[in-house]
Short mmCIF file of C-alpha atoms in Angstrom, two decimals:
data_model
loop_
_atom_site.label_atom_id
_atom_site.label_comp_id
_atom_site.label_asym_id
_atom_site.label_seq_id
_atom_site.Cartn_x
_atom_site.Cartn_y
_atom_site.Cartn_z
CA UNK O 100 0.00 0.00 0.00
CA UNK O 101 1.52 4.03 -0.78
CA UNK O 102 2.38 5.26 2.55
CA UNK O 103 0.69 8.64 3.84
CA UNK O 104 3.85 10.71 2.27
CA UNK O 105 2.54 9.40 -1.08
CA UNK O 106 5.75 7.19 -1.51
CA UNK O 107 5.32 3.42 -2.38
CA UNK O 108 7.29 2.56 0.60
CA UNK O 109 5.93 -0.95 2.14
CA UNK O 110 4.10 -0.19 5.81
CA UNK O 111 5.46 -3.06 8.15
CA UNK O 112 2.55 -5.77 8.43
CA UNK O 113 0.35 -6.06 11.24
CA UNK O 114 0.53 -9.39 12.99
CA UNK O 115 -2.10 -11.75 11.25
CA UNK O 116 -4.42 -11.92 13.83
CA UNK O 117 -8.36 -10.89 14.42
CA UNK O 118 -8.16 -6.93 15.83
CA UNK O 119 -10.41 -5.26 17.73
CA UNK O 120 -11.06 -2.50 15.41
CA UNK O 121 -13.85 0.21 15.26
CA UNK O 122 -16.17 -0.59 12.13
CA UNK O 123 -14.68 0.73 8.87
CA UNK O 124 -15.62 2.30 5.56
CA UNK O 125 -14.32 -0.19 2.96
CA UNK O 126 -15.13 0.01 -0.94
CA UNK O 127 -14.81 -3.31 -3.31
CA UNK O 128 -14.20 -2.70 -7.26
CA UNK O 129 -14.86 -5.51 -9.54
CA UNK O 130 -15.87 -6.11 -13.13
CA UNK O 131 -18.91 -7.82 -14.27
CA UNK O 132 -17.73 -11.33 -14.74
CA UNK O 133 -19.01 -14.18 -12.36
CA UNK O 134 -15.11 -15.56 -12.04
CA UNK O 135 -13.80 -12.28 -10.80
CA UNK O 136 -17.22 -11.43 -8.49
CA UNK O 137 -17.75 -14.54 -7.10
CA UNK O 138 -14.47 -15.70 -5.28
CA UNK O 139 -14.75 -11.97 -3.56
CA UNK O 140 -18.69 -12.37 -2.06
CA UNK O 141 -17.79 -14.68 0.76
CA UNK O 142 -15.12 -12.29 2.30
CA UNK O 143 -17.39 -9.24 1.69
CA UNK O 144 -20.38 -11.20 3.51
CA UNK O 145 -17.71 -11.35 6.19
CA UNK O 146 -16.80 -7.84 6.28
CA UNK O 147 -20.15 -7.03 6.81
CA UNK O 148 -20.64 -9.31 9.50
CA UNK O 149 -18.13 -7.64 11.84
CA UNK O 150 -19.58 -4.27 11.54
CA UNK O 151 -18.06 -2.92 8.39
CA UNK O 152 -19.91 -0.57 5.76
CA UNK O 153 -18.99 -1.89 2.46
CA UNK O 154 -19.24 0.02 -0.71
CA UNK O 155 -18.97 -2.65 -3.48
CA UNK O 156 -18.69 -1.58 -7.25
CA UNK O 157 -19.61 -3.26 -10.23
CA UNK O 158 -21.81 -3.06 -13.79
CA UNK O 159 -25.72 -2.95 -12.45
CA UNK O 160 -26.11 -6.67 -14.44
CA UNK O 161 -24.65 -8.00 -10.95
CA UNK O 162 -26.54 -5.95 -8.20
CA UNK O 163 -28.45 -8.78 -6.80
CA UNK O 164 -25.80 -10.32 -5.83
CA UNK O 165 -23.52 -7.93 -4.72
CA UNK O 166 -26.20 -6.85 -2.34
CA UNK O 167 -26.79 -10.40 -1.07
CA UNK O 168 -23.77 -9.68 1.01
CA UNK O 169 -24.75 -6.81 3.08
CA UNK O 170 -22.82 -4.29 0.92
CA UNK O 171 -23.79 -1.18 -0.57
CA UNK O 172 -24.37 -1.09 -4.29
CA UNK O 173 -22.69 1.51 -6.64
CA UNK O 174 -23.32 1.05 -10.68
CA UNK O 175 -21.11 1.87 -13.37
CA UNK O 176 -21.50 1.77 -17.11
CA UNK O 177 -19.01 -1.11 -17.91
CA UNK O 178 -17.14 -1.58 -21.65
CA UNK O 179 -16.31 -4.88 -20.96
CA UNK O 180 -17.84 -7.38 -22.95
CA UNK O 181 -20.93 -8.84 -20.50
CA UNK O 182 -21.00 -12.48 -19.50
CA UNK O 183 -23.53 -13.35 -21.92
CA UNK O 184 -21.54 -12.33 -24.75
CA UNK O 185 -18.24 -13.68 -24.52
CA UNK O 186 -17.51 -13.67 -28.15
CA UNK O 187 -17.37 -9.91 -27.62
CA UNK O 188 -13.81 -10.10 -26.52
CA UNK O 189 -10.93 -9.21 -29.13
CA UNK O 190 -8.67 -11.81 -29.71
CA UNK O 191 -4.99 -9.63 -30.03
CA UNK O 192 -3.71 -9.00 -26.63
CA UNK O 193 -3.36 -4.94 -27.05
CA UNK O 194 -6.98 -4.89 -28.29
CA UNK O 195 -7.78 -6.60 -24.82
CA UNK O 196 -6.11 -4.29 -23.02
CA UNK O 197 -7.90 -1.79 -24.68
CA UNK O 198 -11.04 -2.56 -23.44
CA UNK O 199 -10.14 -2.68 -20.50
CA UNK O 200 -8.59 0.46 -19.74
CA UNK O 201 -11.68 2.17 -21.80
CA UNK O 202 -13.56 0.14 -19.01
CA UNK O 203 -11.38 1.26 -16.40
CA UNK O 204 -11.80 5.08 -17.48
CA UNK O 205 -15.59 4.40 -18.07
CA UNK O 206 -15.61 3.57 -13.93
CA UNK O 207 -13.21 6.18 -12.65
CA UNK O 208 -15.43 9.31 -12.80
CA UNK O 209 -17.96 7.16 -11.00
CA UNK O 210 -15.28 6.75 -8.48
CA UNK O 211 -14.75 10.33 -8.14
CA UNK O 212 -18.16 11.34 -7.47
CA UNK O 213 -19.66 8.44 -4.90
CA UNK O 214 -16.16 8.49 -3.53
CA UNK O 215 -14.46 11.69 -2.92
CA UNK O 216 -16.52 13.15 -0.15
CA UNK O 217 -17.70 9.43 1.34
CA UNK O 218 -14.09 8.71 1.97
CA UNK O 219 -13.23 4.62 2.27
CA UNK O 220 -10.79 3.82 4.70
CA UNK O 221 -9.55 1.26 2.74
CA UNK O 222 -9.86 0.29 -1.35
CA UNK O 223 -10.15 -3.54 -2.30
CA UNK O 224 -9.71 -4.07 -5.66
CA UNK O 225 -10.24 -7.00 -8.40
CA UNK O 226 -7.14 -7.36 -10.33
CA UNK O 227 -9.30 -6.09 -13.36
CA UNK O 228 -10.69 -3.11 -10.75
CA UNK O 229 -7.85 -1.11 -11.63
CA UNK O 230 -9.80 2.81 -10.86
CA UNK O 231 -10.31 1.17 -7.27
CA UNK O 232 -6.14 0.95 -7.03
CA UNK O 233 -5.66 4.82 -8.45
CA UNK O 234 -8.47 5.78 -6.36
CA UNK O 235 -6.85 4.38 -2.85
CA UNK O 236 -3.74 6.52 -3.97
CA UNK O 237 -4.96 9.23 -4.84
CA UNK O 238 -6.75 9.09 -1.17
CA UNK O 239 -4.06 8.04 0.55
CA UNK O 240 -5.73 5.01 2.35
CA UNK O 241 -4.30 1.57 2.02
CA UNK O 242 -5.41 -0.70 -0.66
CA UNK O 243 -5.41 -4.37 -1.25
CA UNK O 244 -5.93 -6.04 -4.08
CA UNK O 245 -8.47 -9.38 -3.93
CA UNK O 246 -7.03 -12.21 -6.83
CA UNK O 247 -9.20 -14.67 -7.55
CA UNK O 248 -6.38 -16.38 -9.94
CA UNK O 249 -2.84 -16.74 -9.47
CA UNK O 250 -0.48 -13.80 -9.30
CA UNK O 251 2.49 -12.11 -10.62
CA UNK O 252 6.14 -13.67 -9.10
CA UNK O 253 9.64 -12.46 -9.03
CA UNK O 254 10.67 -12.16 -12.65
CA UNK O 255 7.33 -13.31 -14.11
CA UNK O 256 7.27 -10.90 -16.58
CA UNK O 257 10.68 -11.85 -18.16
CA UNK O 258 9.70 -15.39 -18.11
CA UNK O 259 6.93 -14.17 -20.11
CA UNK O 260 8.16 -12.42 -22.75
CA UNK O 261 6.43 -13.44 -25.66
CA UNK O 262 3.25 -12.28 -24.38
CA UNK O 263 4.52 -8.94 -23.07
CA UNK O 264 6.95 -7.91 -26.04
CA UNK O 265 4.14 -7.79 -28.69
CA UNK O 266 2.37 -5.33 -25.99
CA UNK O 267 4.88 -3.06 -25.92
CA UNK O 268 5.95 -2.96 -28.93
CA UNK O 269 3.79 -4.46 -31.20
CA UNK O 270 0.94 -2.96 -33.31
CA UNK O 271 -0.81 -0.41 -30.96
CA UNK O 272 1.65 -1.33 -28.10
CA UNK O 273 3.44 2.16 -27.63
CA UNK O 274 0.17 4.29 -28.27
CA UNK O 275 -1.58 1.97 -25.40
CA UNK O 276 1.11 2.26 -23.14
CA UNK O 277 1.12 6.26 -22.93
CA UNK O 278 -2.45 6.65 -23.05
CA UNK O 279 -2.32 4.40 -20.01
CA UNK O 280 0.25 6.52 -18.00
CA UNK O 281 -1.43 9.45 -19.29
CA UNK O 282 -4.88 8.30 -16.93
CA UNK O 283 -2.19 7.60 -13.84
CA UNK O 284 -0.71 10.66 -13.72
CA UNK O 285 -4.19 12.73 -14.31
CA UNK O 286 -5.53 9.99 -11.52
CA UNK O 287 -2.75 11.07 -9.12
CA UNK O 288 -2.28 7.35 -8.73
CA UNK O 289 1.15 6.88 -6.71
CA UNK O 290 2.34 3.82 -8.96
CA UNK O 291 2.60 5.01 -12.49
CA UNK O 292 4.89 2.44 -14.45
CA UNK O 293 2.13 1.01 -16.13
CA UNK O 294 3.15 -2.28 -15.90
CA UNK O 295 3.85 -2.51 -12.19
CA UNK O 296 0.59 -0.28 -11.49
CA UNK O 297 -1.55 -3.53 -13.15
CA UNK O 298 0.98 -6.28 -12.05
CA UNK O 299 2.89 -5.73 -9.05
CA UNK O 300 0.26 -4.99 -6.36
CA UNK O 301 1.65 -3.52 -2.94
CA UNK O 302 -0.84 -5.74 -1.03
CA UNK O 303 -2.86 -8.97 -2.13
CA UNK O 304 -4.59 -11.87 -0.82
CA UNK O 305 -5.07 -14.52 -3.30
CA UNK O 306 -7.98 -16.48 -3.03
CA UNK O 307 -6.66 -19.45 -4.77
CA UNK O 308 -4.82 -22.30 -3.10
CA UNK O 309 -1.09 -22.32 -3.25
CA UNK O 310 -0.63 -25.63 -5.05
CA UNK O 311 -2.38 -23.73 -7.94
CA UNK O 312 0.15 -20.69 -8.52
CA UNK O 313 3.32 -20.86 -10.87
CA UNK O 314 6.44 -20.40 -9.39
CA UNK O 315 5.02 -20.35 -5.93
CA UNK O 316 8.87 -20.50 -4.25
CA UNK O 317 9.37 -16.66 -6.28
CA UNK O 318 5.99 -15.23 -5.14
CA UNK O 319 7.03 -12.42 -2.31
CA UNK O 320 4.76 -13.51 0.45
CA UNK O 321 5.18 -10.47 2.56
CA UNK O 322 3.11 -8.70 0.06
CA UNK O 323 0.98 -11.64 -1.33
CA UNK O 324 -0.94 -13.48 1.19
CA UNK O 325 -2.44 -17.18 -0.04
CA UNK O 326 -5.46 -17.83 1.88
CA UNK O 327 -7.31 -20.25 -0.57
CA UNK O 328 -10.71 -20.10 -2.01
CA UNK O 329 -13.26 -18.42 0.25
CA UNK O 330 -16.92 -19.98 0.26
CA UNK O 331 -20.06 -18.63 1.81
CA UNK O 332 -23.44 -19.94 2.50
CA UNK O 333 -24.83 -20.77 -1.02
CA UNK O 334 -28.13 -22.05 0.55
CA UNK O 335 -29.79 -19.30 -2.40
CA UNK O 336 -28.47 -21.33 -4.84
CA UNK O 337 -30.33 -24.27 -3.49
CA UNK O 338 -28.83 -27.99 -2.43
CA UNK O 339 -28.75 -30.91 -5.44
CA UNK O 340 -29.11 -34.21 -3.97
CA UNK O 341 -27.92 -37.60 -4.92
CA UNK O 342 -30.03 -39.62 -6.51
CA UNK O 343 -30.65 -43.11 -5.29
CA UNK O 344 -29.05 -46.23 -6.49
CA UNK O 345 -26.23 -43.80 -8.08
CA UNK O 346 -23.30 -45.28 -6.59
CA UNK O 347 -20.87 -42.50 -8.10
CA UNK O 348 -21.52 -39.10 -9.46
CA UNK O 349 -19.58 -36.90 -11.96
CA UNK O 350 -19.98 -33.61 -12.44
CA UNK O 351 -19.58 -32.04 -16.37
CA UNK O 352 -19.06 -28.21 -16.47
CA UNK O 353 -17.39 -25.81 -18.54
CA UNK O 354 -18.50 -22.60 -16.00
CA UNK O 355 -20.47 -19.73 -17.31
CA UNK O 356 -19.02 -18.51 -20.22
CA UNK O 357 -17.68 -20.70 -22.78
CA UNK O 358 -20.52 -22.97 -22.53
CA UNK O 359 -21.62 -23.44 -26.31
CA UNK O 360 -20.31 -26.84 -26.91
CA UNK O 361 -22.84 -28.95 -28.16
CA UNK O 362 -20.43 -31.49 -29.30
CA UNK O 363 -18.26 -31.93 -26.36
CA UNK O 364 -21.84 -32.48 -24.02
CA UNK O 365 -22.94 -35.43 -27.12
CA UNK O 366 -19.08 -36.87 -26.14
CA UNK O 367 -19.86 -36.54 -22.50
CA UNK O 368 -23.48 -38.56 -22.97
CA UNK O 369 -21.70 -41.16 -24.93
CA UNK O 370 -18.76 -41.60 -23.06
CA UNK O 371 -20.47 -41.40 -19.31
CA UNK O 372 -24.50 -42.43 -19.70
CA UNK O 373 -23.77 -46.40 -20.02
CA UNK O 374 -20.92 -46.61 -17.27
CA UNK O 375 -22.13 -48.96 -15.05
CA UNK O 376 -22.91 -47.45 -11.29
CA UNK O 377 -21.95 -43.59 -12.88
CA UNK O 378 -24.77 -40.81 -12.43
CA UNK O 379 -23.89 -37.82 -14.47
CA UNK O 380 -24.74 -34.27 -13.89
CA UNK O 381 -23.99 -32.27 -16.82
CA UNK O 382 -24.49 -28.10 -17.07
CA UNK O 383 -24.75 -26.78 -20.26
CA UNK O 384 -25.25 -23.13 -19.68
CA UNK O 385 -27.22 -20.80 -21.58
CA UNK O 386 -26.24 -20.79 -25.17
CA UNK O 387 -26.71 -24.73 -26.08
CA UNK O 388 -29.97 -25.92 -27.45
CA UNK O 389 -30.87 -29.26 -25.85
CA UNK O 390 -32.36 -30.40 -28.78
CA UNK O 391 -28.35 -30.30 -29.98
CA UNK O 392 -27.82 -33.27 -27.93
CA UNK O 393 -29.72 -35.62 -28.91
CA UNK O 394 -31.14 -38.86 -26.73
CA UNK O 395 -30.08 -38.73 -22.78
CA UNK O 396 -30.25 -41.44 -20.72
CA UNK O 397 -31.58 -41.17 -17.40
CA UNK O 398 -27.98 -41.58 -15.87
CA UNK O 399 -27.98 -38.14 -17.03
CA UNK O 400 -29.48 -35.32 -15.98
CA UNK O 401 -28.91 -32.35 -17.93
CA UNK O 402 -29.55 -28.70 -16.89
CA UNK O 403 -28.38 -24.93 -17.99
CA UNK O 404 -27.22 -24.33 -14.61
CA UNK O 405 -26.51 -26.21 -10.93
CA UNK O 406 -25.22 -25.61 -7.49
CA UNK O 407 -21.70 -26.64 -8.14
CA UNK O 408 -20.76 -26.68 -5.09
CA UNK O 409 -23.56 -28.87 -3.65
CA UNK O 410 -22.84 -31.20 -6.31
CA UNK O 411 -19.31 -31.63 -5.80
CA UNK O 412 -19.70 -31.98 -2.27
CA UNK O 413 -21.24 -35.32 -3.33
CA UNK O 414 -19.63 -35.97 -6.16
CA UNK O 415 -16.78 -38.52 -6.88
CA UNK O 416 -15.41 -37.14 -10.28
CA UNK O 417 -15.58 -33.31 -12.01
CA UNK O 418 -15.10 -32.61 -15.99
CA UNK O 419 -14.21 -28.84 -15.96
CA UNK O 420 -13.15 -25.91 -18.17
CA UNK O 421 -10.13 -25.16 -15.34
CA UNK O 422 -11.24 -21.97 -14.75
CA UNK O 423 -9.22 -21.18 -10.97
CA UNK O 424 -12.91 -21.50 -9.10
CA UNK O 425 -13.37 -24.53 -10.25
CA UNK O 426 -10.16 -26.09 -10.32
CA UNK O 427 -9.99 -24.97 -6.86
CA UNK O 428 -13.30 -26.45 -5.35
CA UNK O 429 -12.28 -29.39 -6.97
CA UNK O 430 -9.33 -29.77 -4.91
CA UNK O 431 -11.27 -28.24 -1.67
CA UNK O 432 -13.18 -31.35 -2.35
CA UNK O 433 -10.81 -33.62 -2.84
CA UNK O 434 -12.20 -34.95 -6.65
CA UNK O 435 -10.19 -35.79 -9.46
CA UNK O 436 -10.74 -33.67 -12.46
CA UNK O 437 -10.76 -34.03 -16.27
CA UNK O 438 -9.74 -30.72 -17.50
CA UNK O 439 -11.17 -29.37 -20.71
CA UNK O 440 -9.71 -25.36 -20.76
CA UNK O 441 -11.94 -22.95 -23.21
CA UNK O 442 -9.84 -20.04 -22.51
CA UNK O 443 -7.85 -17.52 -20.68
CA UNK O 444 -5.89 -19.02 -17.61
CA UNK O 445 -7.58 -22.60 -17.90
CA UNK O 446 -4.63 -23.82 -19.99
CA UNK O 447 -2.32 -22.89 -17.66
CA UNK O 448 -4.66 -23.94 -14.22
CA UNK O 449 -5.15 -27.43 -16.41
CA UNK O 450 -1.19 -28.19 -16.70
CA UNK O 451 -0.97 -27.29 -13.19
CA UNK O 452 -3.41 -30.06 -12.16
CA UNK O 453 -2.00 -32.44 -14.30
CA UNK O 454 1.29 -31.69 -12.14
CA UNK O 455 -0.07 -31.68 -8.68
CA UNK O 456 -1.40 -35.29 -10.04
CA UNK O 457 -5.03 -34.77 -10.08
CA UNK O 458 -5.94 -34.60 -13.45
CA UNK O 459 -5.58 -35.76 -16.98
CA UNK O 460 -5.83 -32.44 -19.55
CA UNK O 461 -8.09 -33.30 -23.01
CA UNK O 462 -8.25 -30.59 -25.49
CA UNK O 463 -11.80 -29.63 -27.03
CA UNK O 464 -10.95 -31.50 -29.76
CA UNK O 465 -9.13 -34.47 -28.37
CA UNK O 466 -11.96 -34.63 -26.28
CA UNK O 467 -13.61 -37.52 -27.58
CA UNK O 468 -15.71 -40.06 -26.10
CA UNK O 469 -13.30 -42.93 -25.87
CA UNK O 470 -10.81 -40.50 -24.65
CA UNK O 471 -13.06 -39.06 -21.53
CA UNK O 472 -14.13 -42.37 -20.47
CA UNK O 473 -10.84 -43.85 -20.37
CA UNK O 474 -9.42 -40.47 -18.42
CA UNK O 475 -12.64 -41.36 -15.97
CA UNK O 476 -11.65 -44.71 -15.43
CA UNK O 477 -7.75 -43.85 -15.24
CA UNK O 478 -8.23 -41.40 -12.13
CA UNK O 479 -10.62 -43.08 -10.13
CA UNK O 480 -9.30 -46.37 -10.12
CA UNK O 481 -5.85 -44.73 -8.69
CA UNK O 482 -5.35 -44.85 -5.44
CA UNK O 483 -2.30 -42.72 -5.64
CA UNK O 484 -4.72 -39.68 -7.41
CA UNK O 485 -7.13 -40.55 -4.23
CA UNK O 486 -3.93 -39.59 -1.91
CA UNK O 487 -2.82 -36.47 -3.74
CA UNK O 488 -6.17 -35.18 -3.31
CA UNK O 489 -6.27 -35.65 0.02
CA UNK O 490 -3.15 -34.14 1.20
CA UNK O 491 -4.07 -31.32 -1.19
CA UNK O 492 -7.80 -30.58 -0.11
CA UNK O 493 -6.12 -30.96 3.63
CA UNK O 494 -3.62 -27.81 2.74
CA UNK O 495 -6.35 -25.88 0.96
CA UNK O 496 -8.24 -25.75 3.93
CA UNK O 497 -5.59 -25.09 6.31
CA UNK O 498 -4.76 -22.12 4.48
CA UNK O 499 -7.73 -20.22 6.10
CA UNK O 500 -10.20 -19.17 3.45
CA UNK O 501 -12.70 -16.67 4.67
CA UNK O 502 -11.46 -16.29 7.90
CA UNK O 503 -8.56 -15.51 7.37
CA UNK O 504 -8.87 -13.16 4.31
CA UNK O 505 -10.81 -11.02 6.82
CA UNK O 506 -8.54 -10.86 9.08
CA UNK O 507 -5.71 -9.58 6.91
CA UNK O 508 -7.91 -7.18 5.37
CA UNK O 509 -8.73 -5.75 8.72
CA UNK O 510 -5.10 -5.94 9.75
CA UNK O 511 -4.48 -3.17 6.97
CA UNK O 512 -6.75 -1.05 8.38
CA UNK O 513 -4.75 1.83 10.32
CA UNK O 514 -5.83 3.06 13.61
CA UNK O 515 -6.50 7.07 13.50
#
């Protein structure tokens, strides 16, 4: 966090333990997609539960939930391609960026107005919530940022190169670049290298486990905090129960976006509905016709949307897109996962279950049905895969979830 002088000097940490403190002004800044909104709810349910007024940001199309938790609402008019429509994202990596630093300057003046004269005492921010970070500098009050996926270590951006080069230099690049320090310094945000501004937080908790970051042993822990995913009550979402006679379950879901697959759920219903003693629960989102799928067995029961977590909480097997939620209330729950990635940082989560020695990764298109029964069979009938997962859900929970991201958040908070 910038000290009170304005300098990005580091404030010694507070001990990491619960604080009596006096109840707090504290403003959340998100994005309107369920995989950055949803890992944050739990801890902001939290917050509110010990007293603090919470200010919580995001595109109107996610209100309901926000105020689920207890927080106060504040709209803004988001660019960002909606969750509905996630063909609306450009596909060159300075075109991304683009969109969302026009969404980022869409929110600011928003920021300005609700914000400058109802002062937070501390900013959380999404790491796509990048206003919320210039606004907590601008204030002078601390700021942490909330990851729901895994986070920037020592030297990360060397070892990435290929992706960062074309950014600054490619096509677009340089013109991106300045128009982006041009907003910092009009901002009066205290970090204004672009790149360590959106990368290099001064305070995080990641809300992922730490068996799921790269490079783990060069992530600097004093300013990154693991805590693991955070889950609330999700009694709204309702509970799914097990049917009888099913003597396993498996769970098929590729999340909330990337869900128009019609082939891959027709490989699913061929590969899983005649397995002897499996039940199959298969989401298929919004976008799929079910007429697309053809005949389903009733070992399958197919719907746009379930209560993933009630299912895998009863559930001996998960087919998933990797997205980090996902991946990481697989492992919470200790279930060995086929991972099919869509997009974004499922690739990367996938190879990093494979690793941990949870998984088997199939392509889309290598997804076939001979190959996702066989992957099925392969995990489940290891009892090596059984104890992985079980040392792994053991350290996932250890790690403190919402408890503990709480408490560091309130640990931040300085006493006037």
């Amino acid at each position: 966090m910038p000290s009170r002088d304005g300098s990005s000097r580091l404030i010694p940490r507070s001990p990491e333990v619960p604080v009596n403190r006096p109840p707090a002004h504290i403003l959340m800044v998100s994005i309107p997609a369920h995989g950055h909104v949803n890992p944050s709810l739990a801890v902001i349910t939290e917050l509110v539960a010990r007293g603090h007024r919470v200010s919580y940001v995001n595109d109107p199309s996610f209100r309901e939930v926000v105020e689920s938790t207890g927080a106060s609402f504040v709209p803004y008019p988001t660019k960002l391609p909606l969750t509905d429509d996630p063909a609306g994202w450009p596909s060159d990596l300075v075109a991304i960026q683009e969109v969302f630093l026009d969404d980022t300057l869409s929110m600011w003046p928003v920021l300005l107005e609700a914000f400058e004269d109802d002062r937070p005492d501390l900013v959380l921010y999404d790491i796509g919530g990048f206003a919320g970070r210039a606004l907590g500098e601008r204030l002078g009050v601390p700021v942490v940022q909330l990851s729901p996926a895994f986070v920037g270590w020592e030297g990360f951006e060397e070892d990435l190169a290929a992706m960062f080069e074309p950014m600054r230099n490619g096509p677009g690049g340089p013109e991106h670049y300045r128009r982006y320090a041009d907003w910092l310094v009009e901002a009066g945000a205290v970090q204004r290298d672009v790149e360590g501004f959106k990368n290099r937080p001064e305070r995080c908790v990641a809300l992922v486990p730490r068996a799921l970051q790269p490079n783990v042993d060069r992530v600097d822990e004093q300013r990154i905090s693991f805590v693991g995913p955070c889950f609330g009550d999700r009694a709204h979402q309702g509970e799914w129960q097990r049917p009888a006679g099913a003597e396993k379950v498996l769970l098929v879901s590729l999340g909330s976006a990337f869900t128009h697959q019609p082939a891959f759920y027709r490989a699913c219903v061929e590969a899983f509905g005649d397995l002897p003693g499996w039940h199959t629960v298969l989401q298929v989102g919004k976008h799929t016709d079910l007429a697309e799928l053809g005949e389903v067995p009733d070992t399958v029961e197919v719907h746009r949307w379930v209560p993933q977590l009630s299912v895998l909480s009863q559930a001996d097997a998960f087919v998933t897109h990797a997205g980090m939620g996902g991946s990481s209330e697989g492992l919470f729950h200790a279930v060995p996962m086929i991972a099919v990635p869509q997009a974004a940082d499922q690739f990367a989560n996938a190879d990093a279950l494979v690793g941990l020695g949870v998984a088997r990764r199939l392509d889309t298109e290598q997804a076939t049905a001979e190959a996702l029964r066989a992957a099925l069979l392969e995990l489940t009938g290891d009892p090596a895969v059984a104890e992985r997962l079980a040392e792994l859900s053991a350290a996932g929970r250890a790690e403190g979830g919402t408890t503990r991201a709480a408490d560091l958040i309130e640990a931040e908070l300085r006493v006037s």
